[in-house]
Amino acid sequence: MTNNKIPQPLSVPLSLSPLVLVKKAIILLQSYIEQLGYRAQIHFELEGCYRISNGMCQAPKLNFNKINRCLSELDVDGEIVSEYWQNQWEYVSLFNGQSPLKEAMNLHQVITKLPLLFKRLYGDIGIVETLIEPVVWSGDQGKLATGSNQIFSHDSRTVHIPNAIQLNVSVLNDKGINLIAEGGFGEYLQHCFLQTSLECCLLYLPEEAAFERLVLKTRYGLAQELCSPVDISGGHQGSVALYKKLGKHNQNMGEEPLLYDEFNKVLSVQRNWQKTARIEHRLGASSIDYNPYVNVIYGLLNIIDAIEAYESKQYLSLPKFVPISLPQSLFTNKKDANILGAIDTFKASSWFSESLNSAQEKLGRMKSNAVLDCPMMLGDKIKQMILNNYQVNLTNLNSG
């Protein structure tokens, strides 16, 4: 009898050996980038929700000071803030100059410890569960009035809340200048992420529910209420966005207050968009199965591709990018083997493993200490480690 249950990746903390492996890879990639004369900056944003004792009804407005003090005591460079939907929160990375490895460690701490912190600190007001999930079903109610992004109508239909993990990336040269704002570097780095996002989607869409998040807007008629991405697209409003002078909502980037009135209202600002220019990879789904370390590796490998093209002046001419659909499932369609799932897409690709192997080889030729004690063919080993998390019979358990 065929088992039709859709399995999930193993939802357990990384054991020592895999954790050491991915940390060594990040240290290696950081060292290689530094040897080239650059510094990578990576920051995460994570969305989630909480439930109170009588369901997803409105809880008293939370003051997150207590939980943010706890994060600070845990040496986490980030804080919790309120998000748009009812009972939704967001973890926002702070710009404390942390390395990509430290940023991965920060997010790993948040994913593993935040549910316990919420319950311990806010259980007395009824918070019973913290949700780090791609979709919070029936998480809110309401329908935006036609033509408005802020005003709700009297329609109280159910809204399913999508939750994202975003990867924000910038690169500094040896003078501390943000290269995303210089010449065509930002455009080329965006191009690198656009080219690799399909084959590496398993890294940032690690569970089956992540693919439900991609179809929320169309399947449930929530296109006006939700702005979560549905495919791989570029520009400054796509799922792999380049923010320079304008942000996702066409707002001015990098505005810094200069003058306030007596009521603390901003009277004048200066714009420093060069400082905040970045690539924002918006496709990731909130999940306890999201591995911050392998996603930092993914970000650093794209940065290396862009830097090497920048160094060789091969980054100035880019083809127009046409949006690409993402897989419909973790698993290849059992009725049509040509419709690959995320697992088989990653398994069939070579960019992730070969790029990491190549960086390891190049850094070894530089005689860097970062390659010491690293197993050979590190990219192959980490790719297999990722695939080993999905202990399934893909022949019998493909999604329909």
mmCIF file of C-alpha atoms in Angstrom:
data_model
loop_
_atom_site.group_PDB
_atom_site.id
_atom_site.type_symbol
_atom_site.label_atom_id
_atom_site.label_comp_id
_atom_site.label_asym_id
_atom_site.label_seq_id
_atom_site.Cartn_x
_atom_site.Cartn_y
_atom_site.Cartn_z
ATOM 1 C CA MET A 1 0.000 0.000 0.000
ATOM 2 C CA THR A 2 1.395 3.388 -0.990
ATOM 3 C CA ASN A 3 1.976 5.867 1.816
ATOM 4 C CA ASN A 4 0.425 9.161 0.685
ATOM 5 C CA LYS A 5 1.469 11.199 3.692
ATOM 6 C CA ILE A 6 3.591 14.198 2.675
ATOM 7 C CA PRO A 7 6.683 14.137 4.899
ATOM 8 C CA GLN A 8 8.491 17.165 6.206
ATOM 9 C CA PRO A 9 12.216 17.723 6.641
ATOM 10 C CA LEU A 10 13.599 16.764 10.023
ATOM 11 C CA SER A 11 12.613 19.538 12.448
ATOM 12 C CA VAL A 12 15.476 19.102 14.892
ATOM 13 C CA PRO A 13 18.408 21.368 15.756
ATOM 14 C CA LEU A 14 21.510 20.865 13.658
ATOM 15 C CA SER A 15 23.709 18.164 15.162
ATOM 16 C CA LEU A 16 27.308 19.094 15.929
ATOM 17 C CA SER A 17 28.846 17.688 12.782
ATOM 18 C CA PRO A 18 26.589 19.427 10.214
ATOM 19 C CA LEU A 19 26.654 22.641 12.241
ATOM 20 C CA VAL A 20 30.449 22.642 12.291
ATOM 21 C CA LEU A 21 30.471 21.934 8.554
ATOM 22 C CA VAL A 22 28.275 24.884 7.575
ATOM 23 C CA LYS A 23 30.083 27.234 9.961
ATOM 24 C CA LYS A 24 33.412 26.263 8.399
ATOM 25 C CA ALA A 25 31.955 26.945 4.956
ATOM 26 C CA ILE A 26 30.808 30.428 5.971
ATOM 27 C CA ILE A 27 34.194 31.234 7.534
ATOM 28 C CA LEU A 28 35.881 30.034 4.352
ATOM 29 C CA LEU A 29 33.670 32.173 2.096
ATOM 30 C CA GLN A 30 34.045 35.235 4.329
ATOM 31 C CA SER A 31 37.833 34.806 4.194
ATOM 32 C CA TYR A 32 37.844 34.456 0.411
ATOM 33 C CA ILE A 33 35.759 37.620 -0.010
ATOM 34 C CA GLU A 34 38.102 39.475 2.361
ATOM 35 C CA GLN A 35 41.135 38.215 0.404
ATOM 36 C CA LEU A 36 39.557 39.784 -2.689
ATOM 37 C CA GLY A 37 39.336 43.096 -0.790
ATOM 38 C CA TYR A 38 35.629 43.225 0.046
ATOM 39 C CA ARG A 39 33.278 42.668 2.974
ATOM 40 C CA ALA A 40 29.870 41.029 2.704
ATOM 41 C CA GLN A 41 26.938 42.315 4.740
ATOM 42 C CA ILE A 42 23.954 40.012 5.259
ATOM 43 C CA HIS A 43 20.875 40.717 7.366
ATOM 44 C CA PHE A 44 17.680 38.745 7.958
ATOM 45 C CA GLU A 45 14.073 39.693 8.568
ATOM 46 C CA LEU A 46 11.675 37.060 9.918
ATOM 47 C CA GLU A 47 7.885 37.303 10.198
ATOM 48 C CA GLY A 48 5.670 35.236 12.456
ATOM 49 C CA CYS A 49 2.502 35.310 14.544
ATOM 50 C CA TYR A 50 1.313 34.352 18.006
ATOM 51 C CA ARG A 51 -1.917 32.822 19.261
ATOM 52 C CA ILE A 52 -3.669 33.734 22.461
ATOM 53 C CA SER A 53 -5.680 31.361 24.630
ATOM 54 C CA ASN A 54 -9.024 31.940 22.892
ATOM 55 C CA GLY A 55 -7.655 31.580 19.358
ATOM 56 C CA MET A 56 -6.404 34.279 17.005
ATOM 57 C CA CYS A 57 -8.524 37.013 18.585
ATOM 58 C CA GLN A 58 -6.974 40.381 19.214
ATOM 59 C CA ALA A 59 -4.559 40.349 22.133
ATOM 60 C CA PRO A 60 -3.633 43.451 24.097
ATOM 61 C CA LYS A 61 -1.048 45.421 22.161
ATOM 62 C CA LEU A 62 2.287 44.019 23.165
ATOM 63 C CA ASN A 63 5.278 45.990 24.287
ATOM 64 C CA PHE A 64 8.264 44.031 23.012
ATOM 65 C CA ASN A 65 10.799 45.659 25.358
ATOM 66 C CA LYS A 66 11.015 42.571 27.574
ATOM 67 C CA ILE A 67 11.656 40.151 24.740
ATOM 68 C CA ASN A 68 14.147 42.517 23.108
ATOM 69 C CA ARG A 69 16.092 42.759 26.369
ATOM 70 C CA CYS A 70 16.261 38.959 26.388
ATOM 71 C CA LEU A 71 17.539 38.905 22.808
ATOM 72 C CA SER A 72 20.202 41.422 23.751
ATOM 73 C CA GLU A 73 21.242 39.248 26.706
ATOM 74 C CA LEU A 74 21.537 36.329 24.273
ATOM 75 C CA ASP A 75 23.890 38.486 22.150
ATOM 76 C CA VAL A 76 21.402 38.559 19.260
ATOM 77 C CA ASP A 77 21.811 41.550 16.942
ATOM 78 C CA GLY A 78 18.115 42.103 16.331
ATOM 79 C CA GLU A 79 14.768 43.030 17.813
ATOM 80 C CA ILE A 80 11.070 42.155 17.606
ATOM 81 C CA VAL A 81 8.653 44.770 16.244
ATOM 82 C CA SER A 82 4.944 44.753 15.393
ATOM 83 C CA GLU A 83 3.954 43.807 11.855
ATOM 84 C CA TYR A 84 0.932 44.647 9.703
ATOM 85 C CA TRP A 85 -1.554 41.874 10.487
ATOM 86 C CA GLN A 86 -3.244 41.073 13.784
ATOM 87 C CA ASN A 87 -0.938 39.244 16.215
ATOM 88 C CA GLN A 88 1.876 39.346 13.644
ATOM 89 C CA TRP A 89 5.435 40.231 14.654
ATOM 90 C CA GLU A 90 8.707 40.687 12.817
ATOM 91 C CA TYR A 91 12.288 40.023 13.838
ATOM 92 C CA VAL A 92 14.466 42.755 12.338
ATOM 93 C CA SER A 93 18.223 42.477 12.205
ATOM 94 C CA LEU A 94 20.211 45.369 13.661
ATOM 95 C CA PHE A 95 23.140 46.888 11.782
ATOM 96 C CA ASN A 96 25.825 46.246 14.401
ATOM 97 C CA GLY A 97 28.588 45.376 11.950
ATOM 98 C CA GLN A 98 28.119 41.636 12.572
ATOM 99 C CA SER A 99 29.683 39.153 10.190
ATOM 100 C CA PRO A 100 27.509 36.896 7.996
ATOM 101 C CA LEU A 101 28.344 33.990 10.328
ATOM 102 C CA LYS A 102 27.186 35.949 13.372
ATOM 103 C CA GLU A 103 23.993 36.896 11.516
ATOM 104 C CA ALA A 104 23.277 33.216 10.802
ATOM 105 C CA MET A 105 23.870 32.457 14.483
ATOM 106 C CA ASN A 106 21.498 35.284 15.445
ATOM 107 C CA LEU A 107 18.641 33.926 13.336
ATOM 108 C CA HIS A 108 19.240 30.359 14.493
ATOM 109 C CA GLN A 109 18.907 31.595 18.084
ATOM 110 C CA VAL A 110 15.665 33.411 17.250
ATOM 111 C CA ILE A 111 14.048 30.458 15.452
ATOM 112 C CA THR A 112 14.893 28.005 18.229
ATOM 113 C CA LYS A 113 14.330 30.191 21.316
ATOM 114 C CA LEU A 114 11.678 32.760 20.422
ATOM 115 C CA PRO A 115 8.654 30.472 21.026
ATOM 116 C CA LEU A 116 9.860 29.773 24.567
ATOM 117 C CA LEU A 117 10.573 33.458 25.217
ATOM 118 C CA PHE A 118 7.116 34.542 24.040
ATOM 119 C CA LYS A 119 5.409 31.992 26.259
ATOM 120 C CA ARG A 120 7.543 32.769 29.316
ATOM 121 C CA LEU A 121 7.347 36.566 28.999
ATOM 122 C CA TYR A 122 3.777 37.009 27.741
ATOM 123 C CA GLY A 123 1.981 33.874 28.889
ATOM 124 C CA ASP A 124 0.294 35.842 31.655
ATOM 125 C CA ILE A 125 -1.716 37.790 29.047
ATOM 126 C CA GLY A 126 -2.756 34.615 27.253
ATOM 127 C CA ILE A 127 -0.118 34.004 24.577
ATOM 128 C CA VAL A 128 0.031 30.235 24.280
ATOM 129 C CA GLU A 129 1.804 29.623 20.969
ATOM 130 C CA THR A 130 4.341 31.321 18.711
ATOM 131 C CA LEU A 131 4.059 30.461 15.028
ATOM 132 C CA ILE A 132 7.110 30.467 12.757
ATOM 133 C CA GLU A 133 5.243 29.082 9.764
ATOM 134 C CA PRO A 134 4.876 29.958 6.055
ATOM 135 C CA VAL A 135 1.109 30.536 6.435
ATOM 136 C CA VAL A 136 -1.017 31.261 9.478
ATOM 137 C CA TRP A 137 -4.425 30.054 8.383
ATOM 138 C CA SER A 138 -7.358 32.289 9.343
ATOM 139 C CA GLY A 139 -4.896 34.568 11.076
ATOM 140 C CA ASP A 140 -6.948 37.735 10.643
ATOM 141 C CA GLN A 141 -10.166 39.114 9.194
ATOM 142 C CA GLY A 142 -10.903 41.980 6.869
ATOM 143 C CA LYS A 143 -10.935 43.205 3.298
ATOM 144 C CA LEU A 144 -9.319 46.367 2.051
ATOM 145 C CA ALA A 145 -11.670 48.920 0.512
ATOM 146 C CA THR A 146 -11.400 49.131 -3.264
ATOM 147 C CA GLY A 147 -8.485 51.315 -4.282
ATOM 148 C CA SER A 148 -7.072 51.604 -0.760
ATOM 149 C CA ASN A 149 -4.005 50.091 0.852
ATOM 150 C CA GLN A 150 -4.963 51.132 4.385
ATOM 151 C CA ILE A 151 -8.750 51.434 4.794
ATOM 152 C CA PHE A 152 -10.753 48.253 5.412
ATOM 153 C CA SER A 153 -14.334 47.700 4.301
ATOM 154 C CA HIS A 154 -17.066 46.093 6.439
ATOM 155 C CA ASP A 155 -16.327 42.735 4.805
ATOM 156 C CA SER A 156 -14.882 40.539 7.571
ATOM 157 C CA ARG A 157 -13.768 37.592 5.489
ATOM 158 C CA THR A 158 -10.857 35.435 6.641
ATOM 159 C CA VAL A 159 -7.322 36.434 5.712
ATOM 160 C CA HIS A 160 -4.565 33.814 5.633
ATOM 161 C CA ILE A 161 -1.338 35.513 6.692
ATOM 162 C CA PRO A 162 1.866 34.766 4.715
ATOM 163 C CA ASN A 163 5.091 34.980 6.711
ATOM 164 C CA ALA A 164 8.459 35.570 5.090
ATOM 165 C CA ILE A 165 12.150 35.325 5.801
ATOM 166 C CA GLN A 166 14.016 37.949 3.817
ATOM 167 C CA LEU A 167 17.714 37.934 3.053
ATOM 168 C CA ASN A 168 19.204 41.420 2.646
ATOM 169 C CA VAL A 169 22.634 41.736 1.039
ATOM 170 C CA SER A 170 25.157 44.497 0.412
ATOM 171 C CA VAL A 171 28.908 44.563 -0.282
ATOM 172 C CA LEU A 172 31.550 47.030 0.920
ATOM 173 C CA ASN A 173 34.883 47.638 -0.787
ATOM 174 C CA ASP A 174 38.164 48.309 1.032
ATOM 175 C CA LYS A 175 37.190 51.971 1.469
ATOM 176 C CA GLY A 176 33.875 51.072 3.092
ATOM 177 C CA ILE A 177 31.844 52.148 0.046
ATOM 178 C CA ASN A 178 28.625 50.228 -0.594
ATOM 179 C CA LEU A 179 29.087 48.728 -4.067
ATOM 180 C CA ILE A 180 25.342 48.198 -4.535
ATOM 181 C CA ALA A 181 25.159 51.953 -5.213
ATOM 182 C CA GLU A 182 28.180 51.978 -7.543
ATOM 183 C CA GLY A 183 27.957 51.552 -11.312
ATOM 184 C CA GLY A 184 26.294 48.326 -12.339
ATOM 185 C CA PHE A 185 27.424 46.131 -9.441
ATOM 186 C CA GLY A 186 24.026 46.088 -7.745
ATOM 187 C CA GLU A 187 22.312 45.172 -10.996
ATOM 188 C CA TYR A 188 24.751 42.334 -11.575
ATOM 189 C CA LEU A 189 24.398 40.965 -8.045
ATOM 190 C CA GLN A 190 20.621 41.060 -8.477
ATOM 191 C CA HIS A 191 21.104 39.183 -11.765
ATOM 192 C CA CYS A 192 23.140 36.517 -9.927
ATOM 193 C CA PHE A 193 20.355 35.947 -7.385
ATOM 194 C CA LEU A 194 17.731 35.857 -10.136
ATOM 195 C CA GLN A 195 19.720 33.195 -11.998
ATOM 196 C CA THR A 196 20.252 30.947 -8.976
ATOM 197 C CA SER A 197 16.945 31.306 -7.123
ATOM 198 C CA LEU A 198 15.135 28.519 -8.961
ATOM 199 C CA GLU A 199 17.716 25.781 -8.531
ATOM 200 C CA CYS A 200 18.294 26.730 -4.883
ATOM 201 C CA CYS A 201 14.650 27.242 -3.880
ATOM 202 C CA LEU A 202 14.818 24.230 -1.540
ATOM 203 C CA LEU A 203 17.106 26.294 0.704
ATOM 204 C CA TYR A 204 14.557 29.042 1.374
ATOM 205 C CA LEU A 205 11.315 27.078 0.790
ATOM 206 C CA PRO A 206 12.143 24.127 3.063
ATOM 207 C CA GLU A 207 8.698 22.664 3.750
ATOM 208 C CA GLU A 208 5.545 21.876 1.801
ATOM 209 C CA ALA A 209 3.533 24.712 3.365
ATOM 210 C CA ALA A 210 5.992 27.204 1.849
ATOM 211 C CA PHE A 211 4.496 26.468 -1.558
ATOM 212 C CA GLU A 212 0.989 27.175 -0.231
ATOM 213 C CA ARG A 213 2.274 30.642 0.670
ATOM 214 C CA LEU A 214 3.138 31.272 -2.990
ATOM 215 C CA VAL A 215 -0.443 30.759 -4.151
ATOM 216 C CA LEU A 216 -2.367 32.490 -1.349
ATOM 217 C CA LYS A 217 -3.175 35.629 -3.339
ATOM 218 C CA THR A 218 -4.612 33.882 -6.368
ATOM 219 C CA ARG A 219 -6.195 30.846 -4.706
ATOM 220 C CA TYR A 220 -8.066 32.856 -2.070
ATOM 221 C CA GLY A 221 -8.606 36.155 -3.895
ATOM 222 C CA LEU A 222 -6.317 38.103 -1.565
ATOM 223 C CA ALA A 223 -4.262 39.949 -4.185
ATOM 224 C CA GLN A 224 -5.295 43.351 -2.813
ATOM 225 C CA GLU A 225 -4.611 42.450 0.815
ATOM 226 C CA LEU A 226 -1.319 40.572 0.392
ATOM 227 C CA CYS A 227 1.943 41.626 -1.259
ATOM 228 C CA SER A 228 3.916 38.406 -0.837
ATOM 229 C CA PRO A 229 5.799 37.301 -3.994
ATOM 230 C CA VAL A 230 4.591 34.541 -6.271
ATOM 231 C CA ASP A 231 7.541 34.071 -8.654
ATOM 232 C CA ILE A 232 11.173 34.992 -9.261
ATOM 233 C CA SER A 233 11.191 38.571 -10.525
ATOM 234 C CA GLY A 234 13.498 41.575 -10.491
ATOM 235 C CA GLY A 235 13.324 45.363 -10.645
ATOM 236 C CA HIS A 236 12.824 47.256 -7.371
ATOM 237 C CA GLN A 237 9.446 45.708 -6.597
ATOM 238 C CA GLY A 238 10.033 42.064 -7.476
ATOM 239 C CA SER A 239 10.806 39.106 -5.274
ATOM 240 C CA VAL A 240 14.550 39.674 -5.789
ATOM 241 C CA ALA A 241 14.537 43.445 -5.448
ATOM 242 C CA LEU A 242 17.310 45.971 -5.984
ATOM 243 C CA TYR A 243 16.762 48.933 -3.692
ATOM 244 C CA LYS A 244 18.746 52.018 -4.597
ATOM 245 C CA LYS A 245 16.923 55.342 -4.694
ATOM 246 C CA LEU A 246 13.481 53.754 -4.422
ATOM 247 C CA GLY A 247 12.103 51.023 -2.167
ATOM 248 C CA LYS A 248 9.393 48.400 -2.637
ATOM 249 C CA HIS A 249 6.550 50.916 -2.358
ATOM 250 C CA ASN A 250 8.335 53.586 -4.432
ATOM 251 C CA GLN A 251 9.315 55.363 -1.234
ATOM 252 C CA ASN A 252 12.568 57.334 -1.064
ATOM 253 C CA MET A 253 15.368 55.238 0.387
ATOM 254 C CA GLY A 254 17.832 56.332 3.029
ATOM 255 C CA GLU A 255 15.925 59.311 4.422
ATOM 256 C CA GLU A 256 17.486 60.568 7.662
ATOM 257 C CA PRO A 257 15.728 63.209 9.806
ATOM 258 C CA LEU A 258 17.598 66.498 10.142
ATOM 259 C CA LEU A 259 15.158 68.766 11.990
ATOM 260 C CA TYR A 260 12.176 68.175 14.315
ATOM 261 C CA ASP A 261 9.503 70.574 15.560
ATOM 262 C CA GLU A 262 8.338 70.893 19.177
ATOM 263 C CA PHE A 263 5.941 67.973 18.699
ATOM 264 C CA ASN A 264 8.766 65.722 17.462
ATOM 265 C CA LYS A 265 7.464 65.893 13.897
ATOM 266 C CA VAL A 266 10.141 65.695 11.214
ATOM 267 C CA LEU A 267 10.540 69.014 9.416
ATOM 268 C CA SER A 268 13.405 68.170 7.081
ATOM 269 C CA VAL A 269 15.388 65.130 5.973
ATOM 270 C CA GLN A 270 18.519 64.303 4.061
ATOM 271 C CA ARG A 271 18.762 61.363 1.689
ATOM 272 C CA ASN A 272 21.600 58.881 1.928
ATOM 273 C CA TRP A 273 20.309 56.094 -0.276
ATOM 274 C CA GLN A 274 23.865 54.940 -1.015
ATOM 275 C CA LYS A 275 24.133 53.742 2.578
ATOM 276 C CA THR A 276 20.925 51.675 2.506
ATOM 277 C CA ALA A 277 21.184 50.331 -1.077
ATOM 278 C CA ARG A 278 20.851 46.536 -1.043
ATOM 279 C CA ILE A 279 19.500 43.414 -2.663
ATOM 280 C CA GLU A 280 16.458 42.078 -0.849
ATOM 281 C CA HIS A 281 15.712 38.406 -1.527
ATOM 282 C CA ARG A 282 12.037 38.214 -0.536
ATOM 283 C CA LEU A 283 11.205 34.634 -1.508
ATOM 284 C CA GLY A 284 12.031 32.844 1.736
ATOM 285 C CA ALA A 285 9.230 31.362 3.824
ATOM 286 C CA SER A 286 9.150 31.498 7.612
ATOM 287 C CA SER A 287 9.731 27.993 8.913
ATOM 288 C CA ILE A 288 11.390 26.246 11.821
ATOM 289 C CA ASP A 289 13.056 24.160 9.087
ATOM 290 C CA TYR A 290 14.715 27.228 7.521
ATOM 291 C CA ASN A 291 18.475 26.808 7.891
ATOM 292 C CA PRO A 292 20.109 30.246 8.316
ATOM 293 C CA TYR A 293 23.594 28.854 7.754
ATOM 294 C CA VAL A 294 22.988 27.312 4.330
ATOM 295 C CA ASN A 295 21.076 30.431 3.260
ATOM 296 C CA VAL A 296 24.026 32.618 4.283
ATOM 297 C CA ILE A 297 26.247 30.302 2.213
ATOM 298 C CA TYR A 298 23.837 30.816 -0.690
ATOM 299 C CA GLY A 299 24.069 34.590 -0.301
ATOM 300 C CA LEU A 300 27.868 34.591 -0.071
ATOM 301 C CA LEU A 301 28.234 32.413 -3.179
ATOM 302 C CA ASN A 302 26.175 34.908 -5.190
ATOM 303 C CA ILE A 303 28.290 37.747 -3.812
ATOM 304 C CA ILE A 304 31.460 35.946 -4.934
ATOM 305 C CA ASP A 305 30.048 35.491 -8.452
ATOM 306 C CA ALA A 306 29.281 39.220 -8.611
ATOM 307 C CA ILE A 307 32.667 40.286 -7.238
ATOM 308 C CA GLU A 308 34.568 38.089 -9.689
ATOM 309 C CA ALA A 309 32.543 39.506 -12.587
ATOM 310 C CA TYR A 310 33.120 43.024 -11.221
ATOM 311 C CA GLU A 311 36.876 42.419 -10.984
ATOM 312 C CA SER A 312 37.024 41.166 -14.576
ATOM 313 C CA LYS A 313 34.712 43.931 -15.906
ATOM 314 C CA GLN A 314 32.219 41.333 -17.148
ATOM 315 C CA TYR A 315 29.234 42.772 -15.327
ATOM 316 C CA LEU A 316 28.210 45.732 -17.480
ATOM 317 C CA SER A 317 25.878 44.072 -20.001
ATOM 318 C CA LEU A 318 22.893 42.135 -18.689
ATOM 319 C CA PRO A 319 20.056 40.441 -20.582
ATOM 320 C CA LYS A 320 16.500 41.377 -19.696
ATOM 321 C CA PHE A 321 15.134 39.020 -17.059
ATOM 322 C CA VAL A 322 11.765 37.350 -17.586
ATOM 323 C CA PRO A 323 9.982 36.263 -14.365
ATOM 324 C CA ILE A 324 10.241 32.547 -13.592
ATOM 325 C CA SER A 325 7.656 30.379 -11.851
ATOM 326 C CA LEU A 326 8.762 28.466 -8.773
ATOM 327 C CA PRO A 327 8.033 24.755 -8.247
ATOM 328 C CA GLN A 328 4.597 23.810 -7.000
ATOM 329 C CA SER A 329 5.849 21.451 -4.311
ATOM 330 C CA LEU A 330 8.854 19.958 -2.585
ATOM 331 C CA PHE A 331 8.221 16.858 -4.686
ATOM 332 C CA THR A 332 8.237 16.096 -8.385
ATOM 333 C CA ASN A 333 4.767 15.600 -9.831
ATOM 334 C CA LYS A 334 4.022 11.859 -9.881
ATOM 335 C CA LYS A 335 1.846 12.290 -12.997
ATOM 336 C CA ASP A 336 4.380 14.340 -14.952
ATOM 337 C CA ALA A 337 8.071 13.819 -14.175
ATOM 338 C CA ASN A 338 8.904 16.992 -16.116
ATOM 339 C CA ILE A 339 7.314 19.094 -13.352
ATOM 340 C CA LEU A 340 10.185 18.933 -10.913
ATOM 341 C CA GLY A 341 9.766 19.614 -7.238
ATOM 342 C CA ALA A 342 12.206 21.670 -5.187
ATOM 343 C CA ILE A 343 14.136 18.628 -3.920
ATOM 344 C CA ASP A 344 14.810 17.186 -7.374
ATOM 345 C CA THR A 345 15.520 20.668 -8.772
ATOM 346 C CA PHE A 346 18.250 21.197 -6.181
ATOM 347 C CA LYS A 347 19.533 17.647 -6.578
ATOM 348 C CA ALA A 348 19.903 18.060 -10.352
ATOM 349 C CA SER A 349 21.668 21.419 -10.146
ATOM 350 C CA SER A 350 25.401 21.920 -9.695
ATOM 351 C CA TRP A 351 25.909 25.662 -9.087
ATOM 352 C CA PHE A 352 25.727 25.567 -5.265
ATOM 353 C CA SER A 353 28.160 22.690 -4.741
ATOM 354 C CA GLU A 354 30.557 23.614 -7.558
ATOM 355 C CA SER A 355 30.713 27.268 -6.504
ATOM 356 C CA LEU A 356 31.572 26.330 -2.930
ATOM 357 C CA ASN A 357 34.148 23.778 -4.110
ATOM 358 C CA SER A 358 35.679 26.419 -6.386
ATOM 359 C CA ALA A 359 35.927 29.037 -3.616
ATOM 360 C CA GLN A 360 37.574 26.436 -1.377
ATOM 361 C CA GLU A 361 40.122 25.596 -4.075
ATOM 362 C CA LYS A 362 40.923 29.253 -4.830
ATOM 363 C CA LEU A 363 41.319 30.117 -1.171
ATOM 364 C CA GLY A 364 43.583 27.095 -0.736
ATOM 365 C CA ARG A 365 45.874 28.456 -3.445
ATOM 366 C CA MET A 366 46.097 31.662 -1.403
ATOM 367 C CA LYS A 367 47.332 29.518 1.517
ATOM 368 C CA SER A 368 44.668 30.895 3.852
ATOM 369 C CA ASN A 369 44.230 29.369 7.306
ATOM 370 C CA ALA A 370 40.475 29.278 6.650
ATOM 371 C CA VAL A 371 40.841 26.121 4.553
ATOM 372 C CA LEU A 372 42.616 24.203 7.299
ATOM 373 C CA ASP A 373 40.599 21.327 8.774
ATOM 374 C CA CYS A 374 37.952 21.712 6.057
ATOM 375 C CA PRO A 375 37.086 18.476 4.290
ATOM 376 C CA MET A 376 37.794 18.461 0.567
ATOM 377 C CA MET A 377 34.870 19.062 -1.794
ATOM 378 C CA LEU A 378 33.019 20.954 0.931
ATOM 379 C CA GLY A 379 30.280 21.963 -1.523
ATOM 380 C CA ASP A 380 29.452 18.344 -2.355
ATOM 381 C CA LYS A 381 29.287 17.414 1.306
ATOM 382 C CA ILE A 382 26.983 20.274 2.289
ATOM 383 C CA LYS A 383 24.721 19.677 -0.696
ATOM 384 C CA GLN A 384 24.356 16.033 0.331
ATOM 385 C CA MET A 385 23.762 17.097 3.943
ATOM 386 C CA ILE A 386 20.877 19.305 2.782
ATOM 387 C CA LEU A 387 19.341 16.506 0.724
ATOM 388 C CA ASN A 388 19.759 14.051 3.597
ATOM 389 C CA ASN A 389 17.325 16.178 5.643
ATOM 390 C CA TYR A 390 14.544 14.921 3.369
ATOM 391 C CA GLN A 391 14.336 11.261 4.308
ATOM 392 C CA VAL A 392 11.675 10.258 1.816
ATOM 393 C CA ASN A 393 11.010 7.818 -0.937
ATOM 394 C CA LEU A 394 10.531 10.315 -3.748
ATOM 395 C CA THR A 395 9.073 7.675 -6.043
ATOM 396 C CA ASN A 396 6.168 6.820 -3.754
ATOM 397 C CA LEU A 397 5.726 10.160 -2.016
ATOM 398 C CA ASN A 398 5.692 12.643 -4.869
ATOM 399 C CA SER A 399 2.916 15.226 -4.652
ATOM 400 C CA GLY A 400 0.159 15.125 -7.214
#
